[in-house]
Coordinates of C-alpha atoms (C1' of nucleotides) in Angstrom, one line a residue:
Chain A
X1 CA -35.6 -17.5 38.6
X2 CA -38.0 -15.2 41.7
X3 CA -36.3 -16.8 44.4
X4 CA -34.0 -15.4 46.1
X5 CA -33.3 -17.2 48.9
X6 CA -32.4 -16.0 52.1
X7 CA -29.8 -18.5 52.1
X8 CA -28.3 -19.4 48.8
X9 CA -27.3 -22.8 49.1
X10 CA -28.0 -25.1 52.6
X11 CA -26.1 -28.9 51.7
X12 CA -27.4 -31.5 54.3
X13 CA -25.4 -33.1 57.4
X14 CA -24.4 -36.4 57.1
X15 CA -23.9 -38.7 60.0
X16 CA -20.1 -38.4 59.7
X17 CA -18.3 -40.6 63.2
X18 CA -17.4 -43.7 63.7
X19 CA -17.7 -43.5 67.4
X20 CA -20.2 -44.7 69.8
X21 CA -20.3 -42.5 72.8
X22 CA -21.1 -38.9 73.2
X23 CA -17.6 -38.5 75.9
X24 CA -15.8 -40.7 72.5
X25 CA -16.0 -37.7 70.5
X26 CA -15.1 -35.3 72.6
X27 CA -12.4 -37.2 73.6
X28 CA -11.6 -37.7 70.0
X29 CA -11.0 -34.1 69.7
X30 CA -9.4 -33.4 72.4
X31 CA -6.9 -35.5 71.1
X32 CA -6.8 -34.1 67.1
X33 CA -6.1 -30.8 68.8
X34 CA -3.5 -31.6 71.5
X35 CA -1.0 -33.3 68.0
X36 CA -1.8 -29.9 66.5
X37 CA -0.4 -28.4 69.2
X38 CA 2.1 -30.8 69.4
X39 CA 3.0 -30.1 66.1
X40 CA 2.4 -27.0 65.1
X41 CA 2.3 -24.6 68.2
X42 CA -1.0 -23.1 69.6
X43 CA -1.8 -20.3 66.5
X44 CA -2.7 -23.3 64.3
X45 CA -4.9 -24.9 66.6
X46 CA -8.2 -22.9 65.3
X47 CA -11.5 -25.2 65.1
X48 CA -11.6 -24.7 61.0
X49 CA -8.4 -27.0 61.4
X50 CA -9.8 -29.3 64.0
X51 CA -12.5 -29.2 62.7
X52 CA -10.9 -30.3 58.9
X53 CA -8.3 -32.5 60.3
X54 CA -11.5 -34.9 61.4
X55 CA -13.5 -34.0 58.4
X56 CA -16.4 -32.5 60.1
X57 CA -18.2 -29.0 59.3
X58 CA -16.5 -25.6 61.9
X59 CA -19.4 -25.7 63.5
X60 CA -20.2 -29.4 64.9
X61 CA -17.2 -28.9 67.9
X62 CA -19.6 -27.1 69.6
X63 CA -22.3 -29.7 69.4
X64 CA -19.5 -31.4 72.7
X65 CA -17.0 -28.4 73.4
X66 CA -17.7 -25.0 74.6
X67 CA -16.2 -23.2 72.2
X68 CA -12.0 -22.3 72.2
X69 CA -12.0 -22.1 75.3
X70 CA -13.8 -25.4 76.1
X71 CA -11.3 -26.9 74.4
X72 CA -8.2 -25.2 75.9
X73 CA -9.6 -26.6 79.3
X74 CA -10.0 -29.5 77.4
X75 CA -6.6 -29.4 76.7
X76 CA -5.4 -28.3 79.5
X77 CA -6.9 -30.9 81.8
X78 CA -5.6 -34.3 80.1
X79 CA -1.8 -32.3 80.2
X80 CA -2.2 -32.6 83.8
X81 CA -3.7 -35.4 84.0
X82 CA -0.6 -36.2 81.8
X83 CA 1.9 -34.5 83.9
X84 CA 0.6 -35.5 87.2
X85 CA 0.3 -39.4 86.9
X86 CA 3.8 -39.3 85.0
X87 CA 5.1 -37.7 88.2
X88 CA 3.6 -40.3 89.4
X89 CA 4.9 -43.3 88.3
X90 CA 8.2 -41.6 88.3
X91 CA 8.5 -41.0 92.0
X92 CA 7.2 -44.1 93.5
X93 CA 9.6 -44.0 97.0
X94 CA 11.0 -40.2 99.2
X95 CA 14.2 -41.6 98.2
X96 CA 16.5 -39.1 96.8
X97 CA 16.1 -40.8 94.0
X98 CA 12.1 -40.8 93.9
X99 CA 12.8 -37.3 93.8
X100 CA 15.0 -37.4 91.2
X101 CA 12.9 -40.1 89.8
X102 CA 9.6 -36.3 90.0
X103 CA 11.2 -34.4 88.8
X104 CA 12.7 -35.4 85.7
X105 CA 9.2 -36.9 85.2
X106 CA 7.8 -33.9 85.5
X107 CA 10.8 -32.1 83.2
X108 CA 10.6 -34.6 80.9
X109 CA 6.5 -33.8 80.0
X110 CA 7.7 -30.7 79.3
X111 CA 10.4 -31.1 77.2
X112 CA 8.7 -33.1 75.9
X113 CA 4.4 -31.0 75.2
X114 CA 5.7 -27.9 75.7
X115 CA 3.2 -25.9 74.0
X116 CA 0.7 -27.4 76.4
X117 CA 3.0 -26.6 79.0
X118 CA 2.7 -23.3 78.0
X119 CA -0.2 -24.3 77.5
X120 CA -1.5 -25.4 81.5
X121 CA 0.2 -21.7 82.9
X122 CA -0.5 -19.4 80.8
X123 CA -4.8 -20.8 80.2
X124 CA -7.3 -19.2 83.5
X125 CA -8.7 -22.1 85.8
X126 CA -11.2 -21.8 86.9
X127 CA -12.1 -23.2 90.6
X128 CA -12.5 -26.5 89.9
X129 CA -10.4 -26.7 87.0
X130 CA -7.8 -25.9 89.3
X131 CA -7.4 -29.6 91.5
X132 CA -6.4 -30.8 89.1
X133 CA -3.5 -28.2 90.3
X134 CA -4.0 -28.7 94.1
X135 CA -4.1 -33.1 93.6
X136 CA -1.2 -32.8 92.0
X137 CA 0.3 -30.6 94.9
X138 CA -1.4 -32.2 97.1
X139 CA 0.3 -35.4 96.0
X140 CA 4.2 -34.3 96.8
X141 CA 3.1 -32.4 99.9
X142 CA 2.1 -36.0 100.8
X143 CA 4.7 -37.3 100.0
X144 CA 7.0 -34.4 102.1
X145 CA 5.0 -35.2 104.8
X146 CA 5.8 -38.0 105.2
X147 CA 9.1 -37.9 105.1
X148 CA 9.1 -35.5 107.3
X149 CA 7.1 -37.3 109.4
X150 CA 9.6 -40.1 109.9
X151 CA 12.4 -38.0 111.2
X152 CA 10.8 -36.2 113.9
X153 CA 9.1 -33.4 113.0
X154 CA 6.0 -32.6 114.0
X155 CA 2.6 -31.1 114.0
X156 CA 2.5 -27.3 113.2
X157 CA 6.1 -27.4 112.4
X158 CA 6.1 -30.2 110.1
X159 CA 2.8 -28.9 108.7
X160 CA 4.8 -25.7 107.9
X161 CA 8.4 -27.4 107.3
X162 CA 6.8 -30.1 104.6
X163 CA 4.9 -26.7 102.9
X164 CA 7.8 -24.5 102.5
X165 CA 10.0 -27.4 101.8
X166 CA 7.8 -28.8 98.2
X167 CA 6.6 -25.7 98.0
X168 CA 10.7 -24.9 96.1
X169 CA 11.0 -28.3 95.3
X170 CA 7.6 -27.0 92.7
X171 CA 8.8 -23.4 91.9
X172 CA 12.3 -24.7 91.2
X173 CA 10.4 -27.7 89.4
X174 CA 8.4 -24.9 87.3
X175 CA 11.6 -22.9 87.0
X176 CA 13.7 -24.9 85.0
X177 CA 10.6 -25.9 83.2
X178 CA 9.6 -22.7 81.9
X179 CA 13.4 -21.8 81.2
X180 CA 13.6 -24.5 79.1
X181 CA 10.4 -24.9 76.7
X182 CA 11.1 -21.5 76.4
X183 CA 14.8 -21.6 75.3
X184 CA 15.9 -19.2 77.9
X185 CA 19.0 -21.8 79.5
X186 CA 21.2 -21.5 77.0
X187 CA 22.9 -18.7 79.5
X188 CA 23.5 -21.9 81.7
X189 CA 25.6 -24.3 79.5
X190 CA 25.1 -27.5 81.9
X191 CA 23.0 -30.4 79.8
X192 CA 19.4 -30.2 82.0
X193 CA 20.2 -33.4 84.3
X194 CA 22.6 -31.7 85.4
X195 CA 21.0 -29.6 86.5
X196 CA 18.2 -31.3 87.9
X197 CA 21.2 -33.3 89.8
X198 CA 21.7 -29.4 91.7
X199 CA 19.1 -28.1 92.1
X200 CA 18.2 -31.5 93.7
X201 CA 21.3 -31.5 96.4
X202 CA 20.0 -27.8 96.6
X203 CA 15.9 -27.6 96.8
X204 CA 15.1 -31.5 97.5
X205 CA 13.0 -32.2 100.0
X206 CA 15.2 -34.0 102.0
X207 CA 18.7 -33.4 102.5
X208 CA 18.5 -29.6 102.2
Chain B
X1 CA -22.4 9.8 37.9
X2 CA -20.0 7.9 35.5
X3 CA -17.2 7.3 37.6
X4 CA -17.2 4.6 39.7
X5 CA -12.8 5.0 40.6
X6 CA -11.6 2.0 41.1
X7 CA -11.8 2.8 44.6
X8 CA -14.5 4.4 46.2
X9 CA -12.9 7.3 48.1
X10 CA -10.0 7.8 49.3
X11 CA -9.2 11.0 51.9
X12 CA -6.0 12.8 52.5
X13 CA -3.3 12.2 54.9
X14 CA -2.8 14.7 57.1
X15 CA 0.5 15.3 59.3
X16 CA -1.4 14.7 62.8
X17 CA 1.8 13.7 65.3
X18 CA 3.4 15.7 67.9
X19 CA 6.2 14.6 68.4
X20 CA 9.9 15.8 66.6
X21 CA 12.2 13.0 66.3
X22 CA 11.3 9.8 64.3
X23 CA 12.0 7.5 68.0
X24 CA 10.4 9.6 69.7
X25 CA 7.4 8.3 67.8
X26 CA 8.5 4.2 68.3
X27 CA 8.6 4.9 71.9
X28 CA 5.2 6.9 71.8
X29 CA 3.8 4.0 69.9
X30 CA 4.7 1.7 72.2
X31 CA 4.1 3.1 75.6
X32 CA 1.1 3.3 74.6
X33 CA 0.7 -0.3 73.2
X34 CA 2.4 -0.7 77.3
X35 CA -0.5 0.1 78.6
X36 CA -2.7 -1.4 76.6
X37 CA -1.5 -4.3 77.6
X38 CA -1.6 -3.6 81.3
X39 CA -4.4 -2.5 81.6
X40 CA -6.7 -4.8 78.9
X41 CA -3.8 -7.9 79.0
X42 CA -1.9 -8.9 75.6
X43 CA -5.3 -9.7 73.3
X44 CA -7.0 -5.7 73.0
X45 CA -3.4 -4.5 72.4
X46 CA -4.3 -4.9 68.3
X47 CA -2.7 -2.5 65.0
X48 CA -6.2 -1.0 65.3
X49 CA -6.3 -0.3 69.6
X50 CA -2.8 1.5 69.3
X51 CA -3.1 3.7 66.4
X52 CA -6.5 4.6 67.1
X53 CA -5.7 5.1 71.3
X54 CA -2.9 7.6 68.8
X55 CA -5.6 9.2 66.3
X56 CA -4.4 8.1 64.1
X57 CA -4.1 5.1 61.2
X58 CA -3.2 1.7 61.9
X59 CA -1.2 1.6 58.4
X60 CA 0.6 4.7 60.0
X61 CA 2.5 2.1 63.0
X62 CA 4.5 -0.2 60.1
X63 CA 5.4 3.2 59.2
X64 CA 7.6 3.4 62.5
X65 CA 7.1 -0.3 63.8
X66 CA 7.6 -3.6 61.7
X67 CA 4.0 -5.3 62.3
X68 CA 2.7 -6.7 65.1
X69 CA 5.9 -9.2 66.0
X70 CA 8.2 -5.6 66.4
X71 CA 5.5 -4.3 68.3
X72 CA 5.5 -7.1 71.0
X73 CA 10.1 -7.0 70.6
X74 CA 9.8 -3.0 71.1
X75 CA 7.7 -4.5 74.9
X76 CA 9.7 -7.1 75.6
X77 CA 12.5 -4.9 75.3
X78 CA 11.2 -2.4 77.4
X79 CA 10.7 -4.4 80.0
X80 CA 13.8 -6.3 80.1
X81 CA 15.1 -2.7 80.5
X82 CA 13.0 -1.3 83.1
X83 CA 13.3 -5.4 84.9
X84 CA 17.3 -4.7 84.9
X85 CA 17.4 -2.3 86.5
X86 CA 14.9 -2.3 88.9
X87 CA 16.7 -4.9 89.5
X88 CA 20.2 -3.7 89.7
X89 CA 19.0 -0.4 91.4
X90 CA 18.0 -2.6 94.2
X91 CA 20.7 -4.8 94.3
X92 CA 23.5 -2.7 95.7
X93 CA 25.0 -5.1 97.6
X94 CA 26.9 -8.2 97.3
X95 CA 25.4 -8.9 100.8
X96 CA 22.1 -11.4 102.0
X97 CA 20.4 -8.1 102.2
X98 CA 21.3 -7.3 98.9
X99 CA 19.9 -10.2 97.3
X100 CA 16.5 -9.7 98.8
X101 CA 16.7 -6.7 98.1
X102 CA 17.1 -7.3 94.0
X103 CA 14.6 -11.0 94.1
X104 CA 12.2 -8.4 96.2
X105 CA 12.8 -6.3 93.2
X106 CA 12.2 -9.0 90.9
X107 CA 9.1 -9.8 92.2
X108 CA 7.4 -6.7 92.3
X109 CA 8.0 -6.0 88.6
X110 CA 6.6 -9.2 87.3
X111 CA 4.0 -8.8 90.1
X112 CA 3.3 -4.7 88.7
X113 CA 3.3 -6.4 85.2
X114 CA 2.1 -9.0 85.2
X115 CA 0.8 -9.4 81.3
X116 CA 4.3 -7.6 80.6
X117 CA 6.6 -11.0 81.9
X118 CA 4.3 -13.1 79.9
X119 CA 5.1 -11.9 77.1
X120 CA 8.3 -11.5 78.0
X121 CA 9.1 -15.2 78.8
X122 CA 6.5 -16.0 75.9
X123 CA 8.3 -13.9 73.3
X124 CA 10.9 -15.2 70.5
X125 CA 13.6 -13.8 70.5
X126 CA 16.4 -13.3 67.9
X127 CA 19.8 -13.8 68.7
X128 CA 20.5 -10.7 69.6
X129 CA 17.1 -10.0 71.8
X130 CA 18.6 -11.8 73.9
X131 CA 21.4 -9.9 74.5
X132 CA 18.7 -8.9 76.7
X133 CA 18.1 -11.5 78.5
X134 CA 22.6 -12.7 78.5
X135 CA 22.7 -8.7 79.9
X136 CA 20.6 -9.7 83.2
X137 CA 22.3 -12.9 84.1
X138 CA 25.9 -11.7 83.4
X139 CA 25.1 -9.3 86.0
X140 CA 23.6 -11.3 88.4
X141 CA 26.6 -13.8 87.4
X142 CA 29.4 -11.8 88.1
X143 CA 27.9 -10.2 91.4
X144 CA 28.1 -14.5 92.5
X145 CA 31.3 -14.7 91.8
X146 CA 32.9 -11.4 93.0
X147 CA 31.6 -12.3 96.3
X148 CA 32.5 -15.5 95.5
X149 CA 35.9 -15.1 95.1
X150 CA 36.4 -13.5 98.4
X151 CA 35.2 -16.9 99.7
X152 CA 37.9 -18.6 98.8
X153 CA 37.0 -20.2 95.4
X154 CA 38.9 -19.9 92.1
X155 CA 39.6 -20.9 88.8
X156 CA 37.2 -23.5 87.4
X157 CA 35.6 -24.6 90.7
X158 CA 34.3 -20.4 90.7
X159 CA 33.0 -20.2 87.4
X160 CA 31.1 -23.9 87.9
X161 CA 29.7 -22.7 91.5
X162 CA 29.6 -20.0 90.5
X163 CA 27.1 -20.9 86.9
X164 CA 25.7 -22.7 89.8
X165 CA 24.5 -20.9 92.4
X166 CA 23.3 -17.5 90.7
X167 CA 21.4 -20.0 88.3
X168 CA 19.8 -21.4 90.9
X169 CA 19.2 -18.0 92.6
X170 CA 17.8 -17.1 89.2
X171 CA 15.2 -20.2 87.9
X172 CA 13.4 -19.9 91.2
X173 CA 12.9 -16.6 91.3
X174 CA 11.8 -17.0 87.9
X175 CA 9.3 -20.1 88.9
X176 CA 7.6 -18.1 91.9
X177 CA 7.6 -15.4 89.8
X178 CA 4.8 -17.1 86.7
X179 CA 3.2 -19.2 89.0
X180 CA 2.2 -16.2 91.4
X181 CA 1.5 -13.8 88.3
X182 CA -1.0 -17.0 87.1
X183 CA -2.8 -16.7 89.5
X184 CA -1.2 -20.9 90.9
X185 CA 0.1 -20.2 94.1
X186 CA -3.3 -20.4 96.1
X187 CA -1.8 -23.6 97.3
X188 CA 0.9 -22.2 99.1
X189 CA -1.2 -19.6 101.5
X190 CA 1.5 -17.8 102.3
X191 CA 2.5 -14.2 101.5
X192 CA 5.0 -13.2 98.7
X193 CA 7.8 -11.8 101.2
X194 CA 7.4 -15.4 103.6
X195 CA 8.5 -17.3 100.7
X196 CA 11.3 -15.2 99.3
X197 CA 12.3 -14.9 102.7
X198 CA 12.5 -19.1 102.4
X199 CA 13.6 -18.9 99.3
X200 CA 16.4 -16.9 100.1
X201 CA 16.8 -18.7 102.9
X202 CA 17.8 -22.0 100.7
X203 CA 18.8 -20.5 97.3
X204 CA 20.4 -17.6 97.6
X205 CA 23.9 -17.9 96.1
X206 CA 25.6 -17.2 99.8
X207 CA 24.7 -19.0 102.8
X208 CA 23.5 -22.3 100.5
Chain C
dT1 C1' 7.5 32.7 45.1
dT2 C1' 6.8 28.1 42.4
dG3 C1' 7.6 23.3 41.1
dC4 C1' 8.4 19.5 41.8
dG5 C1' 10.2 14.9 43.2
dA6 C1' 9.9 12.6 48.1
dT7 C1' 8.0 10.9 51.5
dA8 C1' 4.5 9.8 54.8
dT9 C1' -0.9 9.0 56.2
dC10 C1' -4.1 5.8 55.7
dG11 C1' -8.6 3.9 52.9
dT12 C1' -9.7 0.1 51.5
dA13 C1' -9.2 -5.6 50.0
dC14 C1' -8.2 -10.0 51.8
dG15 C1' -7.9 -13.7 53.4
dC16 C1' -7.9 -16.1 58.2
dT17 C1' -10.3 -16.1 63.1
dG18 C1' -14.1 -17.3 66.6
dT19 C1' -18.8 -18.0 66.5
dA20 C1' -24.8 -17.1 66.2
dC21 C1' -28.7 -18.6 63.8
dG22 C1' -31.1 -21.0 61.0
dA23 C1' -31.9 -24.8 57.7
dT24 C1' -31.2 -30.0 57.0
dA25 C1' -31.3 -34.2 56.7
dG26 C1' -31.1 -38.3 59.6
dA27 C1' -32.3 -41.2 63.4
dT28 C1' -36.4 -42.0 67.0
dT29 C1' -40.4 -42.7 67.9
dG30 C1' -45.8 -43.5 67.7
Chain D
dC1 C1' -45.8 -44.4 57.7
dA2 C1' -45.7 -40.4 59.9
dA3 C1' -45.0 -36.9 62.8
dT4 C1' -40.7 -35.0 65.9
dC5 C1' -36.2 -34.2 67.5
dT6 C1' -31.1 -33.5 66.4
dA7 C1' -26.8 -33.6 64.7
dT8 C1' -24.6 -31.2 61.4
dC9 C1' -22.6 -28.0 59.5
dG10 C1' -23.2 -23.3 55.7
dT11 C1' -24.0 -19.1 55.8
dA12 C1' -22.6 -14.7 58.0
dC13 C1' -20.4 -11.1 61.3
dA14 C1' -17.3 -8.6 63.4
dG15 C1' -12.2 -8.5 64.5
dC16 C1' -7.7 -8.8 63.0
dG17 C1' -2.9 -8.2 60.7
dT18 C1' -1.0 -6.2 57.2
dA19 C1' -0.6 -5.8 51.5
dC20 C1' -0.7 -1.8 47.9
dG21 C1' -1.8 2.1 46.2
dA22 C1' -4.1 6.9 46.3
dT23 C1' -2.6 11.4 48.0
dA24 C1' -2.3 15.7 50.6
dT25 C1' 1.2 17.4 52.7
dC26 C1' 6.7 18.7 52.7
dG27 C1' 11.4 20.3 51.9
dC28 C1' 14.1 22.1 48.6
dA29 C1' 15.8 23.3 44.0
dA30 C1' 14.7 27.0 40.7

DNA sequence: TTGCGATATCGTACGCTGTACGATAGATTG
DNA sequence: CAATCTATCGTACAGCGTACGATATCGCAA
């Protein structure tokens, strides 16, 4: 009994992972966090909860991820990738129908992942991270530009007009998305599809 | 030394307030919280911090406010009142210049109180609270309606068209506000005023 | 003036959070 | 087989919201 050790008890570390790659483990952590975020909201996404769902000690996460901020960053990255690819897939053409498809995909993503969408735009982004956002907007911008160049715009006019129209389109989509996910659209009694159509008629990059 | 009391020490409660009315004290608490929110962001608005700034024990706040949620609710209320009154003051007419004034006031509030603006739209609102939001939108809606009725709209058409235009206007403003306060507008290099003018030209309730 | 009941104040304690530190068991290498 | 490296995670600490209860002070009746 002459041993009051500096720490009471220290239990063994046992390898519990079933994935080989370090990258895969980070991915698994992120997916688990995303599931939790979707089901219970951001406050439920605690280090302990995520680790617990993986059957792993909380501190283990720090081997793969840079703390809570890093976890958020990883979720945000996934979010933007899914949002961007979803929009790109559903707006294959530069036609009016194409804009509608892209807009619907954007709104669908926001409505199906409200917590993630909010996190994506609340989370502080480093300059590196911002490339993700730039990427999505750049894609939209290029589409508008090529469309307008077919309509006779060129040079500075083409650039300015493209930026203006793409910007309006994105601003309107984002406004609608944030209001809808926050449940603030009760004041507008119409369904979401009607709202999209309405916005398209007035702020869509072509036929404005 | 025969006294190990159930609680070690219990120090005296001393009246420290200098305000008479209960309402004034709640107001003082809210203002202190708002100052903290503005200066250091939402995570810094803790019960202990607010109470500390007032030179008061943390639990004292609970006499006047229903916990942290209640504190947030109070801040959100203040925010909407300021936002609504600011917009109303700056859009005195139903003219194009009026819309511009209202839009500018809206954006100015968001840019000057980014943390509060985010809280206002993140905070869960009970049905009672929503009247604040409804109030602001209703004001806008009525303005648009009276304007359109002068242009010959009437009946169902008047109602539908007014809702549509007021909705588009608000959605665009909110989209711009959230993107601007989140620092996500770098992709649009123009100044805020140009963006407002651009939006007004295309989504303003009249001349659309 | 005195006494007493009501009330506002707040110290303490509990269960949470993120995470720094360090001990250890298992894997890896010679 | 022995030595080293490393992933794991128990413990601990500060800070959070807040439930509870002790108490100093206030308002009011006698």
